[in-house]
Short mmCIF file of C-alpha atoms and ligand atoms in Angstrom, two decimals:
data_model
loop_
_atom_site.label_atom_id
_atom_site.label_comp_id
_atom_site.label_asym_id
_atom_site.label_seq_id
_atom_site.Cartn_x
_atom_site.Cartn_y
_atom_site.Cartn_z
CA MET A 1 -65.72 -28.94 -16.82
CA THR A 2 -64.65 -32.60 -16.73
CA GLN A 3 -60.96 -33.52 -16.55
CA GLU A 4 -61.24 -34.84 -20.10
CA GLU A 5 -62.55 -31.51 -21.38
CA LEU A 6 -59.82 -29.71 -19.47
CA PHE A 7 -57.18 -31.89 -21.09
CA LYS A 8 -58.58 -31.22 -24.58
CA LYS A 9 -58.48 -27.49 -23.87
CA LEU A 10 -54.90 -27.76 -22.69
CA ILE A 11 -53.85 -29.50 -25.92
CA ALA A 12 -55.59 -26.80 -28.00
CA HIS A 13 -53.94 -24.10 -25.88
CA CYS A 14 -50.49 -25.63 -26.42
CA LYS A 15 -50.99 -25.32 -30.16
CA GLU A 16 -52.67 -21.91 -30.22
CA TYR A 17 -49.94 -20.28 -28.14
CA GLY A 18 -46.88 -21.81 -29.81
CA PHE A 19 -45.97 -24.44 -27.23
CA ILE A 20 -46.47 -27.72 -29.13
CA PHE A 21 -47.35 -28.59 -32.73
CA PRO A 22 -47.97 -32.04 -34.22
CA SER A 23 -44.90 -33.12 -36.21
CA SER A 24 -45.13 -32.58 -39.99
CA GLU A 25 -48.59 -31.14 -39.49
CA ILE A 26 -49.05 -30.06 -43.12
CA TYR A 27 -48.84 -33.78 -43.97
CA ASP A 28 -51.44 -34.58 -41.28
CA GLY A 29 -48.89 -35.31 -38.56
CA LEU A 30 -46.91 -38.37 -37.51
CA GLY A 31 -48.17 -40.63 -34.71
CA ALA A 32 -46.87 -39.68 -31.27
CA VAL A 33 -44.21 -37.30 -32.59
CA TYR A 34 -44.42 -33.59 -31.73
CA ASP A 35 -42.53 -30.35 -32.33
CA TYR A 36 -42.02 -27.61 -29.77
CA GLY A 37 -42.88 -24.08 -30.82
CA GLN A 38 -41.45 -20.71 -29.85
CA ASN A 39 -42.81 -20.79 -26.28
CA GLY A 40 -42.53 -24.55 -25.86
CA VAL A 41 -38.81 -24.63 -26.56
CA GLU A 42 -38.18 -21.96 -23.91
CA LEU A 43 -40.15 -23.84 -21.26
CA LYS A 44 -38.44 -27.07 -22.26
CA ASN A 45 -34.99 -25.48 -22.00
CA ASN A 46 -35.87 -24.09 -18.57
CA ILE A 47 -37.03 -27.52 -17.36
CA LYS A 48 -33.74 -28.95 -18.55
CA ARG A 49 -31.82 -26.21 -16.76
CA TYR A 50 -33.75 -26.79 -13.53
CA TRP A 51 -32.80 -30.46 -13.68
CA TRP A 52 -29.22 -30.07 -14.95
CA ASP A 53 -28.22 -27.39 -12.47
CA SER A 54 -29.81 -29.19 -9.54
CA MET A 55 -27.78 -32.30 -10.46
CA VAL A 56 -24.50 -31.04 -11.89
CA LYS A 57 -24.10 -27.53 -10.50
CA LEU A 58 -25.38 -28.16 -7.00
CA ASN A 59 -23.64 -31.50 -6.39
CA GLU A 60 -19.85 -31.66 -6.27
CA ASN A 61 -19.88 -35.38 -6.99
CA ILE A 62 -22.09 -35.34 -10.10
CA VAL A 63 -20.76 -34.51 -13.57
CA GLY A 64 -22.47 -34.43 -16.94
CA ILE A 65 -21.83 -35.98 -20.35
CA ASP A 66 -23.43 -35.92 -23.79
CA ALA A 67 -23.13 -39.32 -25.49
CA ALA A 68 -24.13 -40.13 -29.08
CA ILE A 69 -27.55 -41.54 -29.91
CA PHE A 70 -26.06 -44.32 -32.03
CA MET A 71 -24.14 -46.91 -30.08
CA HIS A 72 -22.44 -50.18 -30.92
CA PRO A 73 -25.17 -52.84 -31.48
CA ARG A 74 -23.56 -55.08 -28.84
CA VAL A 75 -24.46 -52.46 -26.22
CA TRP A 76 -28.13 -53.39 -26.59
CA GLU A 77 -27.43 -57.10 -26.43
CA ALA A 78 -25.42 -56.59 -23.24
CA SER A 79 -28.04 -54.31 -21.70
CA GLY A 80 -30.76 -56.89 -22.34
CA HIS A 81 -32.83 -54.58 -24.55
CA VAL A 82 -32.62 -56.82 -27.63
CA GLY A 83 -34.03 -59.75 -25.69
CA ALA A 84 -36.24 -58.15 -23.07
CA PHE A 85 -37.31 -54.60 -23.93
CA ASN A 86 -40.81 -55.70 -24.79
CA ASP A 87 -44.36 -54.63 -24.13
CA PRO A 88 -47.21 -57.17 -24.02
CA LEU A 89 -49.69 -56.22 -26.73
CA ILE A 90 -53.24 -57.37 -27.44
CA ASP A 91 -55.55 -56.57 -30.37
CA ASN A 92 -59.29 -56.21 -30.41
CA LYS A 93 -60.51 -58.24 -33.41
CA ASP A 94 -63.55 -56.04 -34.03
CA SER A 95 -62.03 -52.55 -33.88
CA LYS A 96 -58.58 -53.79 -35.08
CA LYS A 97 -57.12 -51.53 -32.39
CA ARG A 98 -53.97 -52.52 -30.54
CA TYR A 99 -53.47 -52.05 -26.80
CA ARG A 100 -50.86 -52.70 -24.16
CA ALA A 101 -52.30 -55.56 -22.13
CA ASP A 102 -50.70 -54.31 -18.90
CA VAL A 103 -52.15 -50.82 -19.43
CA LEU A 104 -55.65 -52.24 -19.93
CA VAL A 105 -55.40 -53.92 -16.53
CA GLU A 106 -53.85 -50.86 -14.88
CA ASP A 107 -56.67 -48.70 -16.25
CA TRP A 108 -59.20 -51.20 -14.91
CA LEU A 109 -57.58 -50.95 -11.46
CA ALA A 110 -57.65 -47.15 -11.62
CA LYS A 111 -61.36 -47.30 -12.51
CA GLN A 112 -62.04 -49.35 -9.37
CA GLU A 113 -60.34 -46.62 -7.32
CA GLU A 114 -62.61 -44.07 -8.99
CA LYS A 115 -65.63 -46.23 -8.10
CA ILE A 116 -64.57 -46.19 -4.44
CA ALA A 117 -64.10 -42.42 -4.56
CA LYS A 118 -67.63 -42.06 -5.98
CA GLU A 119 -69.09 -44.25 -3.22
CA VAL A 120 -67.33 -42.04 -0.66
CA GLU A 121 -68.75 -38.87 -2.22
CA LYS A 122 -72.27 -40.32 -2.26
CA ALA A 123 -71.98 -41.30 1.40
CA ARG A 124 -70.56 -37.90 2.32
CA LYS A 125 -73.63 -36.24 0.83
CA ARG A 126 -75.98 -38.67 2.57
CA PHE A 127 -74.45 -38.48 6.07
CA LYS A 128 -73.37 -34.81 5.83
CA GLU A 129 -71.45 -33.61 8.95
CA ASN A 130 -71.72 -37.04 10.64
CA PHE A 131 -69.66 -38.64 7.87
CA ASN A 132 -66.51 -40.47 8.95
CA GLU A 133 -64.53 -41.38 5.82
CA GLU A 134 -62.11 -43.74 7.52
CA GLN A 135 -64.90 -45.71 9.16
CA TYR A 136 -66.89 -45.79 5.91
CA LEU A 137 -63.92 -47.14 3.94
CA ALA A 138 -63.38 -49.85 6.55
CA THR A 139 -67.02 -51.00 6.80
CA SER A 140 -69.04 -50.28 3.64
CA PRO A 141 -69.87 -53.69 2.08
CA ARG A 142 -69.76 -52.20 -1.44
CA VAL A 143 -66.33 -50.64 -0.90
CA LEU A 144 -64.99 -53.81 0.71
CA GLU A 145 -66.24 -55.85 -2.23
CA ILE A 146 -64.48 -53.57 -4.77
CA LYS A 147 -61.28 -53.58 -2.69
CA ALA A 148 -61.23 -57.37 -2.40
CA LYS A 149 -61.62 -57.77 -6.17
CA MET A 150 -58.88 -55.18 -6.76
CA GLU A 151 -56.48 -56.97 -4.43
CA GLU A 152 -57.13 -60.31 -6.10
CA VAL A 153 -56.60 -58.87 -9.59
CA HIS A 154 -53.56 -56.90 -8.49
CA SER A 155 -51.80 -59.94 -7.09
CA ARG A 156 -52.61 -62.08 -10.16
CA PHE A 157 -51.42 -59.22 -12.38
CA SER A 158 -48.06 -58.80 -10.58
CA GLU A 159 -47.44 -62.54 -10.70
CA ALA A 160 -48.32 -62.74 -14.40
CA LEU A 161 -46.03 -59.82 -15.29
CA ASN A 162 -43.10 -61.14 -13.30
CA ALA A 163 -43.46 -64.63 -14.72
CA ASN A 164 -44.02 -63.27 -18.26
CA ASN A 165 -47.21 -65.32 -18.26
CA LEU A 166 -49.03 -63.92 -21.30
CA GLU A 167 -51.94 -66.43 -21.15
CA GLU A 168 -52.70 -65.37 -17.58
CA LEU A 169 -52.54 -61.71 -18.62
CA LYS A 170 -55.20 -62.38 -21.25
CA GLN A 171 -57.27 -64.36 -18.73
CA ILE A 172 -57.21 -61.37 -16.31
CA ILE A 173 -58.49 -59.12 -19.12
CA LEU A 174 -61.31 -61.60 -19.80
CA ASP A 175 -62.11 -62.13 -16.11
CA CYS A 176 -62.29 -58.38 -15.47
CA GLU A 177 -64.62 -58.11 -18.47
CA ILE A 178 -62.46 -55.37 -19.99
CA VAL A 179 -63.92 -54.13 -23.26
CA CYS A 180 -62.29 -52.30 -26.16
CA PRO A 181 -63.13 -48.60 -25.77
CA ILE A 182 -63.76 -48.34 -29.54
CA SER A 183 -65.82 -51.46 -30.37
CA GLY A 184 -67.12 -52.13 -26.87
CA THR A 185 -66.47 -55.88 -27.34
CA ARG A 186 -64.33 -58.46 -25.54
CA ASN A 187 -63.19 -60.14 -28.75
CA TRP A 188 -59.44 -60.16 -27.92
CA THR A 189 -56.47 -61.84 -29.60
CA ASP A 190 -53.80 -63.59 -27.53
CA VAL A 191 -51.21 -61.39 -25.81
CA ARG A 192 -47.86 -61.17 -27.65
CA GLN A 193 -44.51 -59.56 -26.87
CA PHE A 194 -43.39 -56.61 -29.00
CA ASN A 195 -39.85 -55.15 -28.98
CA LEU A 196 -39.86 -51.38 -28.67
CA MET A 197 -36.51 -50.51 -30.24
CA PHE A 198 -36.28 -48.71 -33.59
CA SER A 199 -33.51 -49.98 -35.84
CA THR A 200 -31.79 -48.62 -38.92
CA GLN A 201 -28.76 -49.41 -41.08
CA MET A 202 -25.34 -47.83 -40.68
CA GLY A 203 -22.96 -47.83 -43.66
CA SER A 204 -23.83 -48.80 -47.25
CA THR A 205 -24.99 -52.31 -48.10
CA ALA A 206 -21.92 -52.87 -50.31
CA ASP A 207 -19.69 -52.30 -47.26
CA GLY A 208 -21.79 -54.71 -45.27
CA ALA A 209 -24.27 -52.57 -43.40
CA ASN A 210 -24.73 -52.95 -39.66
CA THR A 211 -28.05 -52.83 -37.91
CA VAL A 212 -27.92 -50.09 -35.32
CA TYR A 213 -30.61 -49.02 -32.87
CA LEU A 214 -31.90 -45.62 -31.90
CA ARG A 215 -31.25 -45.67 -28.16
CA PRO A 216 -34.37 -46.46 -26.11
CA GLU A 217 -32.77 -44.92 -22.99
CA THR A 218 -29.87 -42.53 -22.50
CA ALA A 219 -28.52 -44.53 -19.55
CA GLN A 220 -26.37 -46.89 -21.66
CA GLY A 221 -24.34 -43.92 -22.95
CA ILE A 222 -23.42 -43.29 -19.32
CA PHE A 223 -22.56 -46.91 -18.52
CA VAL A 224 -20.22 -47.32 -21.48
CA ASN A 225 -18.45 -44.10 -20.46
CA TYR A 226 -18.21 -45.00 -16.78
CA LEU A 227 -14.47 -45.76 -16.93
CA ASN A 228 -13.68 -42.72 -19.10
CA VAL A 229 -15.35 -40.32 -16.68
CA GLN A 230 -14.17 -42.03 -13.50
CA LYS A 231 -10.55 -42.01 -14.66
CA THR A 232 -10.36 -38.59 -16.34
CA GLY A 233 -12.40 -36.92 -13.61
CA ARG A 234 -10.62 -38.85 -10.82
CA MET A 235 -14.04 -39.55 -9.38
CA LYS A 236 -14.42 -41.37 -6.06
CA LEU A 237 -17.47 -43.42 -5.11
CA PRO A 238 -20.19 -42.42 -4.54
CA PHE A 239 -20.46 -40.25 -7.64
CA GLY A 240 -22.95 -39.59 -10.42
CA ILE A 241 -23.00 -39.01 -14.17
CA ALA A 242 -25.89 -37.02 -15.61
CA GLN A 243 -27.10 -36.72 -19.17
CA ILE A 244 -29.95 -35.15 -21.12
CA GLY A 245 -30.76 -36.48 -24.56
CA LYS A 246 -33.18 -37.99 -27.02
CA ALA A 247 -34.52 -41.51 -26.69
CA PHE A 248 -36.75 -43.46 -29.07
CA ARG A 249 -39.36 -46.16 -28.48
CA ASN A 250 -41.76 -47.68 -30.95
CA GLU A 251 -44.63 -47.41 -28.45
CA ILE A 252 -47.53 -49.67 -29.35
CA VAL A 253 -50.13 -47.35 -28.03
CA ALA A 254 -49.07 -43.77 -28.07
CA ARG A 255 -51.65 -41.81 -26.11
CA GLN A 256 -52.38 -38.73 -24.10
CA PHE A 257 -50.58 -36.18 -26.20
CA ILE A 258 -46.91 -35.91 -25.21
CA PHE A 259 -47.29 -38.35 -22.30
CA ARG A 260 -46.19 -41.31 -24.41
CA MET A 261 -44.16 -40.40 -27.49
CA ARG A 262 -42.07 -42.32 -29.98
CA GLU A 263 -39.29 -39.70 -29.93
CA PHE A 264 -38.75 -38.03 -26.58
CA GLU A 265 -36.07 -36.66 -24.31
CA GLN A 266 -34.77 -38.07 -21.05
CA MET A 267 -32.85 -36.57 -18.14
CA GLU A 268 -31.02 -39.44 -16.48
CA MET A 269 -28.48 -39.65 -13.70
CA GLN A 270 -26.63 -42.82 -12.81
CA PHE A 271 -25.24 -42.75 -9.28
CA PHE A 272 -22.41 -45.24 -8.69
CA VAL A 273 -22.15 -46.62 -5.16
CA GLN A 274 -20.45 -49.30 -3.08
CA PRO A 275 -22.28 -52.66 -3.30
CA GLY A 276 -24.46 -53.06 -0.22
CA THR A 277 -25.20 -49.34 0.11
CA GLU A 278 -27.59 -49.18 -2.83
CA MET A 279 -30.83 -49.32 -0.80
CA GLU A 280 -29.69 -46.45 1.40
CA TRP A 281 -28.89 -44.39 -1.70
CA TRP A 282 -32.12 -45.42 -3.43
CA ASN A 283 -34.08 -44.06 -0.46
CA LYS A 284 -31.97 -40.89 -0.40
CA TRP A 285 -32.57 -40.24 -4.11
CA LYS A 286 -36.30 -40.87 -3.70
CA ASN A 287 -36.37 -38.06 -1.14
CA ILE A 288 -34.21 -35.71 -3.17
CA ARG A 289 -36.26 -36.18 -6.31
CA MET A 290 -39.61 -35.81 -4.58
CA ALA A 291 -38.39 -32.54 -3.02
CA TRP A 292 -37.31 -31.31 -6.49
CA HIS A 293 -40.83 -31.91 -7.82
CA ARG A 294 -42.62 -30.41 -4.83
CA ALA A 295 -40.50 -27.23 -4.94
CA LEU A 296 -42.48 -26.22 -8.03
CA GLY A 297 -45.41 -25.50 -5.74
CA PHE A 298 -48.18 -27.49 -7.42
CA GLY A 299 -49.35 -29.07 -4.14
CA ASP A 300 -47.64 -31.91 -2.28
CA ASP A 301 -50.78 -34.08 -2.43
CA ASN A 302 -50.55 -34.17 -6.22
CA TYR A 303 -47.43 -36.35 -6.04
CA ARG A 304 -47.01 -39.88 -4.78
CA PHE A 305 -44.63 -42.83 -5.06
CA HIS A 306 -45.75 -45.97 -6.80
CA ASP A 307 -43.58 -49.06 -6.45
CA HIS A 308 -43.28 -51.18 -9.58
CA ASP A 309 -45.35 -54.34 -9.86
CA LYS A 310 -42.87 -55.75 -12.31
CA LEU A 311 -39.19 -54.96 -11.91
CA ALA A 312 -37.27 -54.28 -15.12
CA HIS A 313 -34.70 -56.90 -16.03
CA TYR A 314 -31.91 -54.81 -14.44
CA ALA A 315 -33.51 -53.67 -11.16
CA ASN A 316 -33.76 -54.91 -7.56
CA ALA A 317 -35.96 -52.00 -6.43
CA ALA A 318 -37.91 -49.41 -8.39
CA THR A 319 -40.44 -46.72 -7.73
CA ASP A 320 -42.15 -44.05 -9.79
CA VAL A 321 -42.88 -40.47 -8.85
CA GLU A 322 -46.46 -40.08 -10.03
CA TYR A 323 -48.33 -36.84 -10.62
CA ASN A 324 -52.07 -36.33 -10.55
CA PHE A 325 -52.62 -35.59 -14.27
CA PRO A 326 -56.11 -34.75 -15.62
CA PHE A 327 -56.23 -38.45 -16.59
CA GLY A 328 -55.22 -39.72 -13.12
CA PHE A 329 -52.00 -40.39 -11.20
CA LYS A 330 -49.32 -41.36 -13.74
CA GLU A 331 -45.54 -41.78 -13.80
CA VAL A 332 -43.32 -38.76 -14.34
CA GLU A 333 -40.02 -40.17 -13.12
CA GLY A 334 -38.51 -43.53 -12.23
CA ILE A 335 -35.98 -44.14 -9.46
CA HIS A 336 -34.34 -47.51 -9.95
CA SER A 337 -31.76 -49.53 -8.10
CA ARG A 338 -30.02 -51.16 -11.07
CA THR A 339 -27.49 -53.24 -9.08
CA ASP A 340 -24.26 -54.06 -10.98
CA PHE A 341 -26.31 -55.47 -13.85
CA ASP A 342 -25.34 -52.99 -16.58
CA LEU A 343 -21.66 -52.51 -15.78
CA GLY A 344 -21.32 -56.24 -15.15
CA ARG A 345 -22.88 -57.11 -18.50
CA HIS A 346 -20.74 -54.56 -20.39
CA GLN A 347 -17.67 -56.03 -18.68
CA GLU A 348 -18.73 -59.48 -19.85
CA PHE A 349 -19.69 -58.50 -23.42
CA SER A 350 -16.79 -56.12 -24.11
CA GLY A 351 -14.13 -58.18 -22.37
CA LYS A 352 -12.85 -54.95 -20.69
CA LYS A 353 -12.47 -54.76 -16.94
CA ILE A 354 -15.03 -52.23 -15.67
CA GLN A 355 -14.27 -51.91 -11.99
CA TYR A 356 -13.52 -49.45 -9.25
CA PHE A 357 -10.49 -49.73 -7.00
CA ASP A 358 -11.65 -48.87 -3.50
CA ALA A 359 -8.50 -47.70 -1.70
CA GLU A 360 -10.20 -47.75 1.70
CA ARG A 361 -11.37 -51.34 1.34
CA GLY A 362 -8.28 -52.36 -0.59
CA GLU A 363 -10.32 -54.17 -3.26
CA SER A 364 -11.75 -53.77 -6.75
CA TYR A 365 -15.40 -54.31 -7.58
CA VAL A 366 -18.12 -53.46 -10.09
CA PRO A 367 -20.04 -50.52 -8.56
CA TYR A 368 -23.78 -50.68 -7.96
CA VAL A 369 -26.01 -48.07 -9.57
CA VAL A 370 -28.99 -46.03 -8.45
CA GLU A 371 -30.66 -44.27 -11.35
CA THR A 372 -33.02 -41.31 -11.51
CA SER A 373 -34.76 -41.09 -14.87
CA ILE A 374 -37.28 -38.48 -15.94
CA GLY A 375 -38.79 -37.57 -19.30
CA VAL A 376 -38.44 -33.91 -20.29
CA ASP A 377 -41.65 -34.04 -22.31
CA ARG A 378 -43.58 -35.72 -19.54
CA MET A 379 -42.34 -33.11 -17.10
CA PHE A 380 -43.46 -30.48 -19.60
CA LEU A 381 -46.95 -32.00 -19.68
CA GLN A 382 -47.00 -32.20 -15.90
CA ILE A 383 -46.18 -28.52 -15.59
CA MET A 384 -48.68 -27.47 -18.25
CA SER A 385 -51.45 -29.60 -16.68
CA ALA A 386 -50.77 -28.07 -13.29
CA ALA A 387 -50.34 -24.52 -14.58
CA TYR A 388 -53.36 -24.24 -16.92
CA CYS A 389 -56.10 -22.32 -15.21
CA GLU A 390 -59.37 -20.71 -16.37
CA GLU A 391 -60.50 -17.90 -14.09
CA LYS A 392 -63.55 -15.70 -13.75
CA LEU A 393 -62.51 -12.20 -12.80
CA GLU A 394 -64.33 -9.77 -10.51
CA ASN A 395 -65.38 -7.64 -13.49
CA GLY A 396 -67.09 -10.68 -15.06
CA GLU A 397 -64.38 -11.23 -17.68
CA GLU A 398 -62.57 -14.54 -18.05
CA ARG A 399 -58.90 -15.21 -18.41
CA VAL A 400 -56.74 -18.23 -19.15
CA VAL A 401 -53.56 -18.06 -17.15
CA LEU A 402 -50.59 -20.42 -17.11
CA ARG A 403 -49.29 -20.45 -13.54
CA ILE A 404 -45.88 -21.74 -14.61
CA PRO A 405 -43.27 -21.38 -11.83
CA ALA A 406 -41.65 -18.02 -12.60
CA ALA A 407 -38.13 -19.35 -13.18
CA LEU A 408 -39.43 -21.79 -15.81
CA ALA A 409 -41.73 -19.37 -17.66
CA PRO A 410 -40.86 -18.93 -21.37
CA THR A 411 -40.87 -15.14 -21.07
CA LYS A 412 -40.05 -13.52 -17.77
CA VAL A 413 -41.07 -9.93 -18.38
CA ALA A 414 -43.23 -8.19 -20.98
CA VAL A 415 -42.51 -4.50 -21.37
CA MET A 416 -45.36 -2.39 -22.75
CA PRO A 417 -45.47 1.30 -23.64
CA LEU A 418 -48.97 2.59 -22.94
CA VAL A 419 -49.00 4.29 -26.37
CA LYS A 420 -46.74 3.99 -29.41
CA LYS A 421 -45.58 7.63 -29.21
CA ASP A 422 -44.39 10.45 -26.95
CA GLY A 423 -41.07 8.68 -26.27
CA LEU A 424 -42.70 5.81 -24.34
CA PRO A 425 -41.45 3.05 -26.73
CA GLU A 426 -37.89 4.39 -26.28
CA VAL A 427 -38.11 4.04 -22.49
CA ALA A 428 -39.55 0.54 -22.88
CA ARG A 429 -36.66 -0.45 -25.18
CA LYS A 430 -34.15 0.84 -22.64
CA ILE A 431 -35.69 -1.35 -19.94
CA ILE A 432 -35.48 -4.32 -22.28
CA ASP A 433 -31.82 -3.59 -23.00
CA GLU A 434 -31.13 -3.68 -19.27
CA LEU A 435 -32.83 -7.07 -18.79
CA LYS A 436 -32.31 -8.97 -22.03
CA TYR A 437 -28.83 -10.35 -21.35
CA ASP A 438 -30.14 -12.31 -18.36
CA TYR A 439 -33.79 -12.92 -19.10
CA ASN A 440 -36.20 -13.56 -21.95
CA VAL A 441 -38.06 -10.30 -22.32
CA ALA A 442 -40.91 -9.41 -24.70
CA TYR A 443 -41.91 -6.05 -26.15
CA ASP A 444 -45.61 -5.54 -26.84
CA GLU A 445 -47.25 -2.32 -28.05
CA LYS A 446 -50.35 -3.63 -29.84
CA ASP A 447 -53.96 -3.43 -28.54
CA SER A 448 -55.25 -2.23 -25.18
CA ILE A 449 -53.24 -2.91 -22.03
CA GLY A 450 -56.00 -5.34 -20.90
CA LYS A 451 -55.63 -7.41 -24.06
CA ARG A 452 -51.86 -7.39 -23.74
CA TYR A 453 -52.12 -8.66 -20.15
CA ARG A 454 -54.41 -11.51 -21.33
CA ARG A 455 -51.91 -12.47 -24.04
CA GLN A 456 -49.06 -12.64 -21.51
CA ASP A 457 -51.22 -14.54 -18.97
CA ALA A 458 -51.94 -17.15 -21.63
CA VAL A 459 -48.22 -17.89 -22.07
CA GLY A 460 -47.40 -17.61 -18.37
CA THR A 461 -45.32 -14.38 -18.27
CA PRO A 462 -44.90 -13.62 -14.54
CA LEU A 463 -44.35 -9.84 -14.81
CA CYS A 464 -45.71 -7.10 -17.07
CA VAL A 465 -44.13 -3.66 -16.97
CA THR A 466 -46.10 -0.70 -18.32
CA VAL A 467 -44.39 2.52 -19.31
CA ASP A 468 -46.71 5.57 -19.27
CA HIS A 469 -46.43 9.35 -19.29
CA GLN A 470 -45.71 9.44 -15.58
CA SER A 471 -42.64 7.32 -16.31
CA LEU A 472 -41.21 10.25 -18.28
CA GLU A 473 -41.74 12.57 -15.32
CA ASP A 474 -40.65 10.51 -12.32
CA GLY A 475 -38.86 7.47 -13.78
CA THR A 476 -41.38 4.96 -12.40
CA VAL A 477 -43.28 2.13 -14.13
CA THR A 478 -46.24 -0.08 -13.24
CA VAL A 479 -45.42 -3.71 -12.54
CA ARG A 480 -48.31 -6.15 -12.79
CA HIS A 481 -48.01 -9.64 -11.27
CA ARG A 482 -49.48 -12.54 -13.26
CA ASP A 483 -51.01 -14.65 -10.47
CA SER A 484 -52.41 -12.00 -8.13
CA MET A 485 -52.93 -9.40 -10.88
CA GLN A 486 -51.75 -6.89 -8.27
CA GLN A 487 -50.08 -3.79 -9.63
CA GLU A 488 -47.43 -1.64 -8.03
CA ARG A 489 -45.49 1.43 -9.03
CA ILE A 490 -41.71 1.17 -8.78
CA LYS A 491 -38.63 3.07 -9.91
CA ILE A 492 -37.06 1.87 -13.15
CA GLU A 493 -33.71 1.51 -11.34
CA ALA A 494 -35.37 -0.92 -8.87
CA LEU A 495 -36.79 -3.09 -11.64
CA ARG A 496 -33.73 -5.23 -12.15
CA ALA A 497 -33.51 -6.27 -8.49
CA MET A 498 -37.20 -7.04 -8.43
CA VAL A 499 -37.02 -9.28 -11.50
CA ASP A 500 -34.02 -11.12 -9.98
CA GLU A 501 -35.97 -11.71 -6.80
CA GLU A 502 -39.16 -12.90 -8.53
CA VAL A 503 -37.99 -15.07 -11.41
CA SER A 504 -34.46 -16.24 -10.76
CA PHE A 505 -33.49 -19.90 -10.65
CA ARG A 506 -31.65 -19.15 -7.42
CA ARG A 507 -34.94 -18.57 -5.66
CA LEU A 508 -36.42 -21.78 -7.06
CA PHE A 509 -33.40 -23.83 -5.95
CA GLN A 510 -33.65 -22.34 -2.48
CA THR A 511 -37.21 -23.63 -2.12
CA ILE A 512 -36.16 -27.27 -2.58
CA LYS A 513 -36.65 -28.83 0.83
CA GLU A 514 -35.91 -32.48 1.44
CA ALA A 515 -38.12 -34.36 3.89
N1 GAP B 1 -33.30 -45.67 -17.96
C1 GAP B 1 -34.50 -46.08 -17.33
C2 GAP B 1 -35.69 -45.77 -18.12
O1 GAP B 1 -35.61 -45.40 -19.27
P1 GAP B 1 -38.29 -45.71 -17.98
O2 GAP B 1 -39.19 -45.83 -16.77
O3 GAP B 1 -38.55 -46.61 -19.12
O4 GAP B 1 -36.83 -45.93 -17.40
C3 GAP B 1 -37.94 -43.16 -17.63
O5 GAP B 1 -38.31 -44.21 -18.50
C4 GAP B 1 -38.79 -41.93 -17.88
O6 GAP B 1 -38.74 -41.57 -19.25
C5 GAP B 1 -40.27 -42.12 -17.56
O7 GAP B 1 -40.54 -41.90 -16.19
C6 GAP B 1 -40.90 -41.05 -18.43
O8 GAP B 1 -40.85 -39.79 -17.79
C7 GAP B 1 -39.98 -41.02 -19.63
N2 GAP B 1 -40.54 -41.81 -20.75
C8 GAP B 1 -40.45 -43.14 -20.94
N3 GAP B 1 -41.06 -43.51 -22.08
C9 GAP B 1 -41.58 -42.38 -22.61
C10 GAP B 1 -42.33 -42.09 -23.80
N4 GAP B 1 -42.65 -43.03 -24.66
N5 GAP B 1 -42.70 -40.80 -24.04
C11 GAP B 1 -42.35 -39.82 -23.17
N6 GAP B 1 -41.64 -40.03 -22.06
C12 GAP B 1 -41.25 -41.29 -21.77
#
């Protein structure tokens, strides 16, 4: 199965099992807007909890807020979003399709990497056990030719982005002979800038309506509350403010399911530090965040850092945590050193002093900021891509299993009476009553046990508990583990401790190991 086929199956699975539905589906959907179903919302809430608790609960110097989506329009002038929150877009005149010019070039660069990987695989087959990959990469004329071209394009691309040179961006697309995937032609328009903010009107026209924006990032809600939180919480530098909330961007090209949406959710933390210490903190947060991702157990090699070619208007250093999605390594989270840009600009635009009095240094200054910013939906897609697994079983049957980390699974335990009579449902209900205040538990009595296991595998339930006639005699039940499919017989009284051990957030937090 190709990665593309796998991705299509994953999207179908998300719909079939109540994870994600297209928005307003009965009206044929709305571009790049999605709804979360009964299982999706549980997974999403668990992702948010994993993030929130690891920030706010496990760090004494980080607190949370929940700011409004609407903000004063001047906020977005001060932040630079009105003037500079643009994407470079290009249209193909034949297909009439619109693309992000920078993404076309990035995709071209990724394709060159794939070409190199293919050359390596061919050589590996040819030279068999004598193959030395390092030597091959350093000497193969074909590989060296591809690499040289990539380096040339990459450096032109970075320069063009940083200088906002739209003509050069178009020239790179022409020079790389990039074609429209729909029409297959190179009949491109010029590259233009396109502002990504959605706007609407607040108040009635008679009152003199104001244009307000739907926030394109949650971060500004934190910056404008910096003084409120610092003063009321008596916070001392370094300290952080965390927030989870909706953000909106009128993405030109919304693609890859929930990877790029027009309405999405962000989990952002702004960490305020002494000027001059921001690089140290940026490196620290890179480590902390990478460890948070890796603790989910999807394989360390599937994550990497990717430094930005073009720094956002507010940053002096920025990197992405990328995950190896079925469509290649792509950004899941950004870690940005935002300097004193935002607080400084809000100080200037609002006329209010936004500073920190540093008692040790005996001076006041505008703090510097290191930001960690991750999309909930993108994290959701990352987890689903990593967890989705089709397996052939020893008995020849097939199963689809979602290997979602147990603490994040929508349902933790499914309790199943073997038959719907003889008092077995009553015992099952009692077990549920014992667990339901702490965990999401499902009751399932329909179909054969095998079919019930398959249903729970498909939504990622880590534990299935079967109540049978022996349970009535000796008070034991069968526990079946999702990933290994191993079964064991345990006492009903021991069930609670076992569930705690297997699926608790505590256990997940304890696996986070910083490098
Ligand atoms: N405050 C900084 C900021 O917003 P960003 O790199 O533009 O930085 C941060 O966005 C994260 O938000 C990304 O790493 C991604 O996970 C998520 N994100 C951004 N745009 C998105 C979109 N259109 N759909 C889904 N997630 C998105």
